Short mmCIF file of C-alpha atoms and ligand atoms in Angstrom, two decimals:
data_model
loop_
_atom_site.label_atom_id
_atom_site.label_comp_id
_atom_site.label_asym_id
_atom_site.label_seq_id
_atom_site.Cartn_x
_atom_site.Cartn_y
_atom_site.Cartn_z
CA UNK A 1 0.07 0.06 0.02
CA UNK A 2 1.29 3.48 -0.92
CA UNK A 3 1.87 5.94 1.85
CA UNK A 4 -0.99 8.10 0.41
CA UNK A 5 -3.29 5.19 0.47
CA UNK A 6 -2.34 4.45 3.98
CA UNK A 7 -2.94 7.95 5.05
CA UNK A 8 -6.24 8.17 3.31
CA UNK A 9 -7.36 4.81 5.01
CA UNK A 10 -6.40 6.28 8.47
CA UNK A 11 -8.22 9.43 7.59
CA UNK A 12 -11.30 7.35 6.87
CA UNK A 13 -11.22 5.50 10.23
CA UNK A 14 -13.54 7.29 12.78
CA UNK A 15 -11.17 8.48 15.60
CA UNK A 16 -11.65 6.62 18.78
CA UNK A 17 -13.94 8.80 20.97
CA UNK A 18 -11.95 10.48 23.74
CA UNK A 19 -14.25 9.15 26.47
CA UNK A 20 -13.35 5.49 25.71
CA UNK A 21 -9.99 5.85 27.49
CA UNK A 22 -10.79 8.79 29.64
CA UNK A 23 -9.69 9.48 33.20
CA UNK A 24 -12.75 11.49 34.46
CA UNK A 25 -11.82 13.37 37.69
CA UNK A 26 -14.80 14.23 39.94
CA UNK A 27 -14.62 17.67 41.77
CA UNK A 28 -16.91 18.57 44.54
CA UNK A 29 -16.57 22.39 44.05
CA UNK A 30 -17.35 23.17 47.62
CA UNK A 31 -14.23 21.36 48.87
CA UNK A 32 -11.48 21.76 45.99
CA UNK A 33 -10.21 25.18 46.23
CA UNK A 34 -11.45 28.62 47.75
CA UNK A 35 -10.42 31.63 45.92
CA UNK A 36 -12.25 34.43 47.65
CA UNK A 37 -11.60 33.28 51.27
CA UNK A 38 -15.24 32.38 52.55
CA UNK A 39 -14.43 28.89 53.41
CA UNK A 40 -16.17 27.49 50.38
CA UNK A 41 -14.59 26.18 47.25
CA UNK A 42 -15.52 27.92 44.03
CA UNK A 43 -14.96 27.85 40.15
CA UNK A 44 -12.31 30.43 40.11
CA UNK A 45 -10.46 28.12 42.66
CA UNK A 46 -10.78 25.19 40.29
CA UNK A 47 -9.42 27.14 37.46
CA UNK A 48 -6.38 28.06 39.49
CA UNK A 49 -5.69 24.44 40.02
CA UNK A 50 -6.02 23.41 36.28
CA UNK A 51 -2.16 23.08 35.81
CA UNK A 52 -2.20 20.54 38.71
CA UNK A 53 -4.92 18.55 36.94
CA UNK A 54 -3.11 18.79 33.66
CA UNK A 55 0.14 17.44 35.21
CA UNK A 56 -1.87 14.70 36.70
CA UNK A 57 -3.02 13.84 33.24
CA UNK A 58 -6.64 13.64 33.50
CA UNK A 59 -9.00 14.07 30.38
CA UNK A 60 -12.16 15.55 31.86
CA UNK A 61 -13.66 17.11 35.07
CA UNK A 62 -16.97 16.14 36.39
CA UNK A 63 -18.26 19.02 38.31
CA UNK A 64 -20.92 18.22 40.92
CA UNK A 65 -23.74 20.57 40.92
CA UNK A 66 -22.70 24.34 41.09
CA UNK A 67 -26.20 25.85 39.92
CA UNK A 68 -28.20 28.08 42.09
CA UNK A 69 -29.45 25.93 44.96
CA UNK A 70 -30.59 26.27 48.56
CA UNK A 71 -27.95 23.74 49.32
CA UNK A 72 -29.98 21.31 51.35
CA UNK A 73 -28.20 18.63 49.45
CA UNK A 74 -25.29 20.85 48.66
CA UNK A 75 -26.36 21.48 45.12
CA UNK A 76 -28.27 18.35 44.15
CA UNK A 77 -31.36 20.51 45.01
CA UNK A 78 -31.42 22.86 42.07
CA UNK A 79 -33.57 26.03 41.86
CA UNK A 80 -32.17 27.40 38.59
CA UNK A 81 -30.83 25.13 35.94
CA UNK A 82 -29.30 27.86 33.79
CA UNK A 83 -27.02 29.64 36.07
CA UNK A 84 -24.21 29.25 38.68
CA UNK A 85 -24.66 29.71 42.36
CA UNK A 86 -23.08 33.09 43.60
CA UNK A 87 -21.27 30.97 46.20
CA UNK A 88 -19.40 29.27 43.36
CA UNK A 89 -19.09 32.34 41.10
CA UNK A 90 -20.77 33.43 37.87
CA UNK A 91 -21.51 32.21 34.44
CA UNK A 92 -18.51 34.16 33.16
CA UNK A 93 -16.29 32.13 35.74
CA UNK A 94 -17.81 29.11 34.27
CA UNK A 95 -16.92 30.06 30.61
CA UNK A 96 -13.43 30.88 31.91
CA UNK A 97 -13.08 27.47 33.42
CA UNK A 98 -14.35 25.75 30.24
CA UNK A 99 -11.91 27.95 28.13
CA UNK A 100 -8.87 27.46 30.45
CA UNK A 101 -9.51 23.68 30.78
CA UNK A 102 -9.80 23.36 26.91
CA UNK A 103 -6.36 24.96 26.65
CA UNK A 104 -4.82 22.18 28.72
CA UNK A 105 -6.83 19.49 26.86
CA UNK A 106 -9.24 18.93 29.74
CA UNK A 107 -13.12 18.79 29.16
CA UNK A 108 -15.80 19.82 31.51
CA UNK A 109 -18.79 17.55 32.29
CA UNK A 110 -21.87 18.85 34.27
CA UNK A 111 -23.92 16.98 36.76
CA UNK A 112 -27.37 16.90 35.54
CA UNK A 113 -30.17 16.34 38.09
CA UNK A 114 -33.27 15.33 36.21
CA UNK A 115 -35.05 13.33 38.81
CA UNK A 116 -36.09 16.23 41.00
CA UNK A 117 -35.68 19.93 41.50
CA UNK A 118 -35.48 22.05 44.75
CA UNK A 119 -38.75 22.82 46.32
CA UNK A 120 -37.71 26.47 45.74
CA UNK A 121 -37.61 26.10 42.00
CA UNK A 122 -40.14 28.32 40.30
CA UNK A 123 -41.64 25.10 38.63
CA UNK A 124 -42.42 23.58 42.06
CA UNK A 125 -43.50 26.94 43.62
CA UNK A 126 -46.11 27.09 40.83
CA UNK A 127 -46.98 23.49 41.03
CA UNK A 128 -47.84 23.47 44.66
CA UNK A 129 -49.81 26.66 44.53
CA UNK A 130 -53.05 25.10 43.26
CA UNK A 131 -54.38 21.73 41.90
CA UNK A 132 -55.27 23.60 38.73
CA UNK A 133 -51.90 25.42 38.09
CA UNK A 134 -50.61 24.46 34.75
CA UNK A 135 -47.33 23.08 36.43
CA UNK A 136 -49.22 20.88 38.78
CA UNK A 137 -48.60 17.74 36.67
CA UNK A 138 -44.93 18.49 36.55
CA UNK A 139 -44.45 16.80 39.79
CA UNK A 140 -45.87 13.63 41.52
CA UNK A 141 -48.95 14.66 43.47
CA UNK A 142 -51.31 12.14 45.06
CA UNK A 143 -54.24 12.07 47.67
CA UNK A 144 -53.21 10.25 50.90
CA UNK A 145 -54.74 6.74 51.57
CA UNK A 146 -56.73 8.36 54.41
CA UNK A 147 -56.42 11.11 57.02
CA UNK A 148 -52.70 11.64 57.85
CA UNK A 149 -51.78 8.55 55.74
CA UNK A 150 -49.42 8.79 52.73
CA UNK A 151 -50.47 7.19 49.33
CA UNK A 152 -48.31 4.06 49.94
CA UNK A 153 -45.21 2.76 51.84
CA UNK A 154 -42.47 4.18 49.64
CA UNK A 155 -39.45 5.41 51.47
CA UNK A 156 -37.10 8.12 50.71
CA UNK A 157 -33.46 7.13 50.08
CA UNK A 158 -32.61 9.71 52.89
CA UNK A 159 -34.92 8.19 55.58
CA UNK A 160 -38.64 7.85 56.28
CA UNK A 161 -41.67 8.33 54.07
CA UNK A 162 -41.12 9.40 50.38
CA UNK A 163 -44.42 11.56 50.62
CA UNK A 164 -44.79 15.01 51.90
CA UNK A 165 -48.12 16.38 52.96
CA UNK A 166 -48.70 19.97 51.54
CA UNK A 167 -51.42 21.72 53.26
CA UNK A 168 -52.03 24.42 50.49
CA UNK A 169 -53.95 21.81 48.49
CA UNK A 170 -54.23 18.86 50.86
CA UNK A 171 -52.19 16.39 48.66
CA UNK A 172 -48.90 14.60 49.04
CA UNK A 173 -45.82 15.01 46.71
CA UNK A 174 -43.34 12.31 46.08
CA UNK A 175 -39.58 12.72 46.88
CA UNK A 176 -37.21 9.89 46.41
CA UNK A 177 -34.54 11.99 48.28
CA UNK A 178 -34.92 14.97 50.72
CA UNK A 179 -38.45 16.50 51.08
CA UNK A 180 -36.93 19.70 49.73
CA UNK A 181 -36.27 17.66 46.37
CA UNK A 182 -39.72 16.81 44.92
CA UNK A 183 -39.57 14.35 41.97
CA UNK A 184 -40.52 15.64 38.54
CA UNK A 185 -43.16 13.73 36.67
CA UNK A 186 -41.35 12.34 33.64
CA UNK A 187 -44.63 11.11 32.21
CA UNK A 188 -45.42 14.63 31.35
CA UNK A 189 -43.81 15.55 28.11
CA UNK A 190 -43.34 19.11 29.02
CA UNK A 191 -40.79 18.11 31.74
CA UNK A 192 -38.76 16.33 29.15
CA UNK A 193 -38.87 19.34 26.81
CA UNK A 194 -37.86 21.65 29.59
CA UNK A 195 -35.02 19.53 30.74
CA UNK A 196 -33.63 18.81 27.32
CA UNK A 197 -33.62 22.57 26.68
CA UNK A 198 -31.41 22.90 29.87
CA UNK A 199 -29.02 20.14 28.49
CA UNK A 200 -28.92 22.09 25.14
CA UNK A 201 -28.14 25.35 27.13
CA UNK A 202 -25.04 23.77 28.57
CA UNK A 203 -24.01 21.94 25.44
CA UNK A 204 -23.99 25.37 23.65
CA UNK A 205 -21.81 26.72 26.48
CA UNK A 206 -19.13 23.98 25.46
CA UNK A 207 -19.60 21.25 28.03
CA UNK A 208 -18.34 17.80 26.79
CA UNK A 209 -21.36 15.92 28.36
CA UNK A 210 -23.17 15.04 31.61
CA UNK A 211 -23.14 12.90 34.56
CA UNK A 212 -26.73 11.99 35.06
CA UNK A 213 -27.68 12.00 38.67
CA UNK A 214 -29.87 9.21 39.98
CA UNK A 215 -30.85 8.38 36.46
CA UNK A 216 -32.52 5.07 37.36
CA UNK A 217 -35.14 6.86 39.65
CA UNK A 218 -36.91 8.90 37.08
CA UNK A 219 -40.17 6.82 37.06
CA UNK A 220 -42.24 5.06 39.68
CA UNK A 221 -44.90 2.52 39.33
CA UNK A 222 -47.89 4.46 38.03
CA UNK A 223 -50.35 2.31 40.05
CA UNK A 224 -48.43 3.28 43.17
CA UNK A 225 -48.15 -0.32 44.34
CA UNK A 226 -46.46 -0.68 47.80
CA UNK A 227 -42.85 -1.85 47.73
CA UNK A 228 -42.20 -5.42 49.20
CA UNK A 229 -41.30 -5.08 52.84
CA UNK A 230 -37.91 -6.92 53.66
CA UNK A 231 -36.60 -8.17 56.94
CA UNK A 232 -35.01 -5.75 59.29
CA UNK A 233 -34.57 -2.05 59.73
CA UNK A 234 -32.29 0.52 57.93
CA UNK A 235 -29.94 3.05 59.52
CA UNK A 236 -32.89 5.54 59.93
CA UNK A 237 -34.99 2.96 61.80
CA UNK A 238 -37.49 2.31 58.81
CA UNK A 239 -38.49 -1.05 57.64
CA UNK A 240 -36.21 -2.38 54.95
CA UNK A 241 -37.99 -2.36 51.58
CA UNK A 242 -37.36 -3.52 47.93
CA UNK A 243 -36.96 -0.81 45.35
CA UNK A 244 -38.71 -2.56 42.26
CA UNK A 245 -41.65 -0.05 42.22
CA UNK A 246 -39.43 3.17 42.42
CA UNK A 247 -36.16 2.30 40.69
CA UNK A 248 -35.09 1.08 37.19
CA UNK A 249 -38.40 1.43 35.72
CA UNK A 250 -38.22 0.54 31.91
CA UNK A 251 -39.40 3.91 30.80
CA UNK A 252 -35.94 5.41 31.78
CA UNK A 253 -34.65 3.77 28.67
CA UNK A 254 -36.93 5.76 26.37
CA UNK A 255 -35.72 9.03 27.99
CA UNK A 256 -32.18 8.02 27.63
CA UNK A 257 -32.60 7.32 23.78
CA UNK A 258 -33.99 10.58 23.33
CA UNK A 259 -31.38 12.29 25.38
CA UNK A 260 -28.62 10.54 23.51
CA UNK A 261 -30.09 11.95 20.25
CA UNK A 262 -29.92 15.36 21.66
CA UNK A 263 -26.27 15.10 22.64
CA UNK A 264 -25.32 13.32 19.53
CA UNK A 265 -26.80 16.29 17.45
CA UNK A 266 -23.95 18.31 18.91
CA UNK A 267 -20.46 18.10 17.38
CA UNK A 268 -17.36 16.93 19.38
CA UNK A 269 -18.12 13.61 20.94
CA UNK A 270 -20.30 14.60 23.83
CA UNK A 271 -20.83 11.86 26.34
CA UNK A 272 -23.50 10.61 28.84
CA UNK A 273 -22.40 9.14 32.11
CA UNK A 274 -24.77 7.60 34.43
CA UNK A 275 -25.06 7.23 38.08
CA UNK A 276 -26.23 3.60 37.94
CA UNK A 277 -26.22 1.59 41.16
CA UNK A 278 -27.86 -1.60 39.90
CA UNK A 279 -28.41 -5.09 40.87
CA UNK A 280 -25.89 -6.83 38.54
CA UNK A 281 -24.15 -6.68 35.21
CA UNK A 282 -27.27 -7.64 33.26
CA UNK A 283 -28.94 -4.47 34.43
CA UNK A 284 -25.74 -2.53 33.55
CA UNK A 285 -25.65 -4.01 30.15
CA UNK A 286 -29.15 -2.62 29.38
CA UNK A 287 -27.95 0.92 30.37
CA UNK A 288 -25.94 1.10 27.17
CA UNK A 289 -29.04 0.52 25.09
CA UNK A 290 -29.83 -2.51 23.07
CA UNK A 291 -28.50 -0.67 19.99
CA UNK A 292 -25.82 1.23 21.96
CA UNK A 293 -28.04 4.30 21.75
CA UNK A 294 -28.39 5.20 25.38
CA UNK A 295 -25.57 5.90 27.95
CA UNK A 296 -21.88 5.62 26.66
CA UNK A 297 -20.62 5.18 30.31
CA UNK A 298 -23.03 3.84 32.96
CA UNK A 299 -20.93 3.80 36.14
CA UNK A 300 -19.96 0.21 37.04
CA UNK A 301 -20.27 0.40 40.85
CA UNK A 302 -19.75 -3.30 41.41
CA UNK A 303 -16.05 -3.53 41.04
CA UNK A 304 -15.16 -0.58 43.19
CA UNK A 305 -17.49 -1.59 45.97
CA UNK A 306 -16.11 -5.13 46.52
CA UNK A 307 -14.74 -3.67 49.75
CA UNK A 308 -12.40 -6.38 50.45
CA UNK A 309 -9.09 -7.46 49.05
CA UNK A 310 -10.36 -10.64 47.58
CA UNK A 311 -8.60 -11.46 44.20
CA UNK A 312 -11.33 -14.11 43.39
CA UNK A 313 -14.14 -11.52 43.67
CA UNK A 314 -12.33 -9.02 41.68
CA UNK A 315 -11.36 -11.48 38.90
CA UNK A 316 -14.93 -12.62 38.65
CA UNK A 317 -16.48 -9.12 38.72
CA UNK A 318 -13.94 -7.64 36.31
CA UNK A 319 -14.39 -10.58 33.88
CA UNK A 320 -18.20 -9.96 33.93
CA UNK A 321 -17.66 -6.39 33.20
CA UNK A 322 -15.45 -7.14 30.30
CA UNK A 323 -17.77 -10.00 28.77
CA UNK A 324 -21.36 -9.01 29.53
CA UNK A 325 -21.43 -5.47 28.11
CA UNK A 326 -21.10 -6.38 24.43
CA UNK A 327 -17.71 -4.85 23.91
CA UNK A 328 -18.63 -1.65 25.42
CA UNK A 329 -16.50 0.21 27.91
CA UNK A 330 -16.99 -0.12 31.58
CA UNK A 331 -16.59 2.98 33.83
CA UNK A 332 -14.93 1.81 36.99
CA UNK A 333 -15.45 3.91 40.06
CA UNK A 334 -13.82 3.36 43.43
CA UNK A 335 -14.47 6.86 44.97
CA UNK A 336 -17.19 9.47 44.89
CA UNK A 337 -18.93 12.11 47.12
CA UNK A 338 -21.44 9.66 48.47
CA UNK A 339 -19.25 6.65 49.66
CA UNK A 340 -16.50 6.14 52.13
CA UNK A 341 -13.19 6.69 50.54
CA UNK A 342 -11.41 3.49 49.22
CA UNK A 343 -8.53 3.98 51.49
CA UNK A 344 -10.75 3.16 54.33
CA UNK A 345 -12.70 0.45 52.76
CA UNK A 346 -9.60 -1.43 51.58
CA UNK A 347 -6.26 -1.68 53.30
CA UNK A 348 -4.29 1.66 53.33
CA UNK A 349 -1.41 -0.36 51.95
CA UNK A 350 -3.57 -1.19 49.04
CA UNK A 351 -3.93 2.30 47.79
CA UNK A 352 -1.57 1.46 44.78
CA UNK A 353 -3.52 -1.73 44.05
CA UNK A 354 -6.78 0.09 43.87
CA UNK A 355 -5.14 2.92 41.54
CA UNK A 356 -3.80 0.05 39.21
CA UNK A 357 -7.19 -1.76 38.85
CA UNK A 358 -8.64 1.53 38.18
CA UNK A 359 -6.12 2.71 35.60
CA UNK A 360 -4.56 -0.39 34.18
CA UNK A 361 -7.70 -2.16 33.14
CA UNK A 362 -9.75 -1.84 30.00
CA UNK A 363 -12.05 0.80 31.20
CA UNK A 364 -12.79 4.42 31.49
CA UNK A 365 -11.67 5.41 34.86
CA UNK A 366 -13.38 7.69 37.22
CA UNK A 367 -11.49 9.40 40.05
CA UNK A 368 -12.45 11.56 42.85
CA UNK A 369 -10.43 14.45 44.22
CA UNK A 370 -7.87 13.58 46.89
CA UNK A 371 -8.07 9.98 45.89
CA UNK A 372 -4.64 10.41 44.28
CA UNK A 373 -2.93 11.59 47.36
CA UNK A 374 -4.58 9.08 49.70
CA UNK A 375 -7.14 11.16 51.53
CA UNK A 376 -9.10 9.26 54.10
CA UNK A 377 -12.67 9.56 55.04
CA UNK A 378 -12.95 11.84 58.18
CA UNK A 379 -16.53 11.65 59.59
CA UNK A 380 -17.65 14.14 62.26
CA UNK A 381 -17.38 12.96 65.68
CA UNK A 382 -20.38 14.86 67.10
CA UNK A 383 -23.86 15.10 65.91
CA UNK A 384 -23.77 18.98 66.20
CA UNK A 385 -20.96 19.13 63.59
CA UNK A 386 -22.70 17.13 60.92
CA UNK A 387 -23.59 19.10 57.89
CA UNK A 388 -25.10 16.45 55.59
CA UNK A 389 -28.84 16.21 56.54
CA UNK A 390 -28.77 12.40 56.40
CA UNK A 391 -26.14 12.38 59.03
CA UNK A 392 -28.50 14.18 61.41
CA UNK A 393 -31.50 11.80 60.56
CA UNK A 394 -29.43 8.83 60.89
CA UNK A 395 -27.02 9.65 63.58
CA UNK A 396 -25.13 7.59 64.91
CA UNK A 397 -25.65 4.72 62.58
CA UNK A 398 -25.50 6.92 59.52
CA UNK A 399 -23.03 9.80 59.95
CA UNK A 400 -23.84 11.34 56.57
CA UNK A 401 -21.21 11.95 53.73
CA UNK A 402 -19.35 14.83 55.27
CA UNK A 403 -16.29 12.41 55.87
CA UNK A 404 -15.73 11.99 52.02
CA UNK A 405 -16.24 15.57 51.32
CA UNK A 406 -13.42 17.37 53.39
CA UNK A 407 -11.26 20.01 51.85
CA UNK A 408 -8.61 19.08 49.32
CA UNK A 409 -5.20 18.75 51.03
CA UNK A 410 -2.93 20.98 48.97
CA UNK A 411 -0.04 21.42 51.38
CA UNK A 412 0.86 21.50 55.13
CA UNK A 413 0.05 25.31 55.77
CA UNK A 414 -2.99 26.31 57.63
CA UNK A 415 -6.25 24.77 56.25
CA UNK A 416 -4.07 22.73 53.87
CA UNK A 417 -4.02 25.52 51.40
CA UNK A 418 -7.65 25.24 50.72
CA UNK A 419 -8.91 28.55 52.25
CA UNK A 420 -7.79 31.53 54.15
CA UNK A 421 -10.99 31.42 56.26
CA UNK A 422 -12.61 28.62 58.40
CA UNK A 423 -13.29 25.80 55.92
CA UNK A 424 -16.84 24.61 55.59
CA UNK A 425 -15.78 21.20 56.92
CA UNK A 426 -12.67 20.74 58.98
CA UNK A 427 -9.45 19.88 57.26
CA UNK A 428 -8.42 16.32 58.39
CA UNK A 429 -5.19 16.25 60.76
CA UNK A 430 -3.63 13.96 58.05
CA UNK A 431 -3.05 17.09 55.77
CA UNK A 432 0.23 17.61 57.45
CA UNK A 433 1.66 14.60 55.52
CA UNK A 434 -0.99 13.58 53.12
CA UNK A 435 -0.89 16.58 50.65
CA UNK A 436 -0.02 17.65 47.04
CA UNK A 437 3.06 19.52 47.91
CA UNK A 438 4.82 16.84 49.65
CA UNK A 439 3.73 14.09 47.37
CA UNK A 440 4.67 15.87 44.18
CA UNK A 441 8.30 15.83 45.41
CA UNK A 442 8.38 12.08 46.26
CA UNK A 443 8.92 9.65 43.42
CA UNK A 444 7.32 6.73 45.59
CA UNK A 445 4.27 8.65 46.71
CA UNK A 446 0.75 7.67 45.91
CA UNK A 447 0.45 10.75 43.69
CA UNK A 448 3.49 9.89 41.64
CA UNK A 449 1.97 6.32 41.21
CA UNK A 450 -1.21 7.92 39.87
CA UNK A 451 0.76 10.23 37.56
CA UNK A 452 2.81 7.21 36.25
CA UNK A 453 -0.20 5.03 35.69
CA UNK A 454 -2.14 7.75 33.87
CA UNK A 455 0.90 8.40 31.61
CA UNK A 456 1.36 4.77 30.81
CA UNK A 457 -2.35 4.51 30.00
CA UNK A 458 -1.83 7.08 27.42
CA UNK A 459 1.63 6.00 25.88
CA UNK A 460 1.53 2.26 26.18
CA UNK A 461 -0.65 0.92 23.31
CA UNK A 462 -1.64 -2.45 25.05
CA UNK A 463 -2.58 -0.65 28.19
CA UNK A 464 -4.61 1.87 26.16
CA UNK A 465 -6.33 -0.20 23.53
CA UNK A 466 -5.57 -3.91 24.36
CA UNK A 467 -7.92 -6.60 25.44
CA UNK A 468 -8.13 -7.42 29.10
CA UNK A 469 -7.67 -11.13 29.98
CA UNK A 470 -7.91 -12.12 33.78
CA UNK A 471 -5.55 -14.72 35.09
CA UNK A 472 -6.45 -17.00 37.96
CA UNK A 473 -4.14 -16.93 40.93
CA UNK A 474 -7.02 -16.94 43.39
CA UNK A 475 -5.42 -19.37 45.73
CA UNK A 476 -2.57 -16.85 46.31
CA UNK A 477 -4.77 -13.95 46.50
CA UNK A 478 -2.95 -12.36 43.70
CA UNK A 479 -4.99 -10.44 41.13
CA UNK A 480 -3.19 -10.48 37.68
CA UNK A 481 -4.29 -9.68 34.13
CA UNK A 482 -2.98 -9.38 30.64
CA UNK A 483 -3.56 -6.58 28.38
CA UNK A 484 -2.81 -7.66 24.77
CA UNK A 485 -2.60 -5.64 21.56
CA UNK A 486 -0.68 -5.80 18.31
CA UNK A 487 1.95 -3.94 20.06
CA UNK A 488 2.58 -6.69 22.61
CA UNK A 489 1.38 -8.13 25.85
CA UNK A 490 1.56 -6.41 29.14
CA UNK A 491 0.99 -8.32 32.44
CA UNK A 492 -0.26 -6.53 35.51
CA UNK A 493 0.24 -8.30 38.92
CA UNK A 494 -1.30 -7.19 42.34
CA UNK A 495 -0.49 -9.01 45.48
CA UNK A 496 -3.70 -8.54 47.62
CA UNK A 497 -2.26 -10.20 50.69
CA UNK A 498 -0.03 -9.24 53.47
CA UNK A 499 2.57 -12.14 52.67
CA UNK A 500 5.10 -12.46 49.85
CA UNK A 501 3.65 -14.54 47.20
CA UNK A 502 5.04 -16.46 44.21
CA UNK A 503 3.07 -17.10 41.03
CA UNK A 504 3.84 -18.92 37.76
CA UNK A 505 4.02 -16.76 34.86
CA UNK A 506 5.03 -17.78 31.27
CA UNK A 507 7.60 -15.78 29.17
CA UNK A 508 10.36 -13.33 29.93
CA UNK A 509 9.30 -10.16 31.70
CA UNK A 510 10.59 -6.66 31.47
CA UNK A 511 9.45 -4.37 34.13
CA UNK A 512 7.55 -1.20 33.21
CA UNK A 513 6.43 0.08 36.48
CA UNK A 514 6.54 -1.47 39.99
CA UNK A 515 5.58 -0.28 43.45
CA UNK A 516 8.51 -2.22 44.97
CA UNK A 517 11.93 -2.83 43.57
CA UNK A 518 11.69 -6.40 44.98
CA UNK A 519 8.61 -7.09 42.96
CA UNK A 520 9.43 -9.43 39.83
CA UNK A 521 6.03 -10.27 38.60
CA UNK A 522 6.83 -13.83 39.89
CA UNK A 523 7.78 -13.00 43.32
CA UNK A 524 5.58 -10.37 44.83
CA UNK A 525 6.18 -8.65 48.20
CA UNK A 526 2.99 -7.97 50.22
CA UNK A 527 0.59 -5.55 48.49
CA UNK A 528 3.24 -5.02 45.67
CA UNK A 529 2.05 -4.17 42.09
CA UNK A 530 4.13 -5.19 39.10
CA UNK A 531 3.48 -4.04 35.51
CA UNK A 532 5.75 -5.61 32.82
CA UNK A 533 6.13 -6.38 29.21
CA UNK A 534 5.84 -10.11 28.43
CA UNK A 535 8.46 -11.18 25.90
C1 LIG B 1 -27.06 11.15 43.86
C2 LIG B 1 -25.99 12.14 44.28
C3 LIG B 1 -26.26 12.41 45.80
C4 LIG B 1 -27.51 13.13 45.90
C5 LIG B 1 -28.65 12.36 45.39
C6 LIG B 1 -29.94 13.25 45.11
O1 LIG B 1 -27.06 9.93 44.48
O2 LIG B 1 -24.77 11.56 44.03
O3 LIG B 1 -25.10 13.14 46.28
O4 LIG B 1 -27.67 13.34 47.36
O5 LIG B 1 -28.27 11.93 44.15
O6 LIG B 1 -29.76 14.07 44.09
#
């Protein structure tokens, strides 16, 4: 083939979409960097840290909600979808963030909360004003079963009945989350139209796509049948219930198909990521759409929440994630703003293993700020210090999510370089040693490990494009896998046990990256990681 023919052929190949190998970095704007000294992080703060993120090597930032909000659920209760909360800045600050990020090859993804609005949103204020208001049917209103009795037994994710009585009209409204987060009625086409216009507003402003909040909860059983009661009580003291009537309703797929058409009508490979806590890989498979016309990246929460260093469980689950989704790309997640940090859920010595599973597998990788330096969960120790309302409702069994939302630890100065004022949540004592400034200088630090892995993911063809083949060393509690491409084979070996382990691998090995100079791939010190070329 002539050079010209080859060049033409390459030009004709559609470029691999950026999100297929992406590292998506979640930022909780309240906690990342304060620029105006009010103790709360903001958009200008994020912009000022873009060089750090560029050095880390991430491809995209997912910003948790920074729209105007009464902040009952710290932004997940939105009162205006087309602006920025003054606490975080202005639309001009947002545009600047998009622009500055783009200069560094970083895309911005917004968090889109479509299941519910704030009870202070003008739509809900109208809706609750009378039974005949044109917006009445934008939310889920029902009569109670009898005096003082809600329409059925459905429970809020955040404790107690999911129905709130409203005396203005004598009816109840449904809220899957806080009572200040009334659910929209997605069976009303006007709701879809309004929400899709919001989506267009942000796509026009240059966002690369969305993380769809609580997307599986858009619809409920239209007949309002009770959920099945399960044995035991939850952290809020309510009866345990199944979620078949209020989660994962098939109509969600119709909305996703229509939404996908909207984002595909914009140029530049926009992406839909879904918050998808599901019952198993079969459900996850459906979220891509039968014709791959729904979410590009539903979150695979099952690998990252195994919560124990069990090589057999990881091998099984990662194999499923590679085989049951028809060649699609799984999005692995070990950390986010709702779950305890992986450092506490696994062994602290295993932080490099977690990073390796996330970044050396065939997946798109989602990170959460601070994961790369080894931030710990630091929950409040007294009820009066709790900021997240579920921690107040559920205390002491459920302490809320403050522990995983503490300020980013930049350096060892006062307030870890996050703010000059009192931070909205206390800076954990670990900030003295666990911080960006110190770890940047140390070649053996967790931060350096993340950087090296992300760089390898970009430059090593097999780690980037290769297939993922799990090896079985369950007996030794060693998790190992091969990444194969035309460029060669790479083996990744993680010893999940506190003892040195020896495994049998075929072929000559050449180390590419290892967490311990004594790790050879075949002989592995406790919790060591080895990545090598197989020759
Ligand atoms: C999602 C968010 C969580 C929020 C909830 C309600 O699960 O991740 O933080 O509280 O939705 O919007």
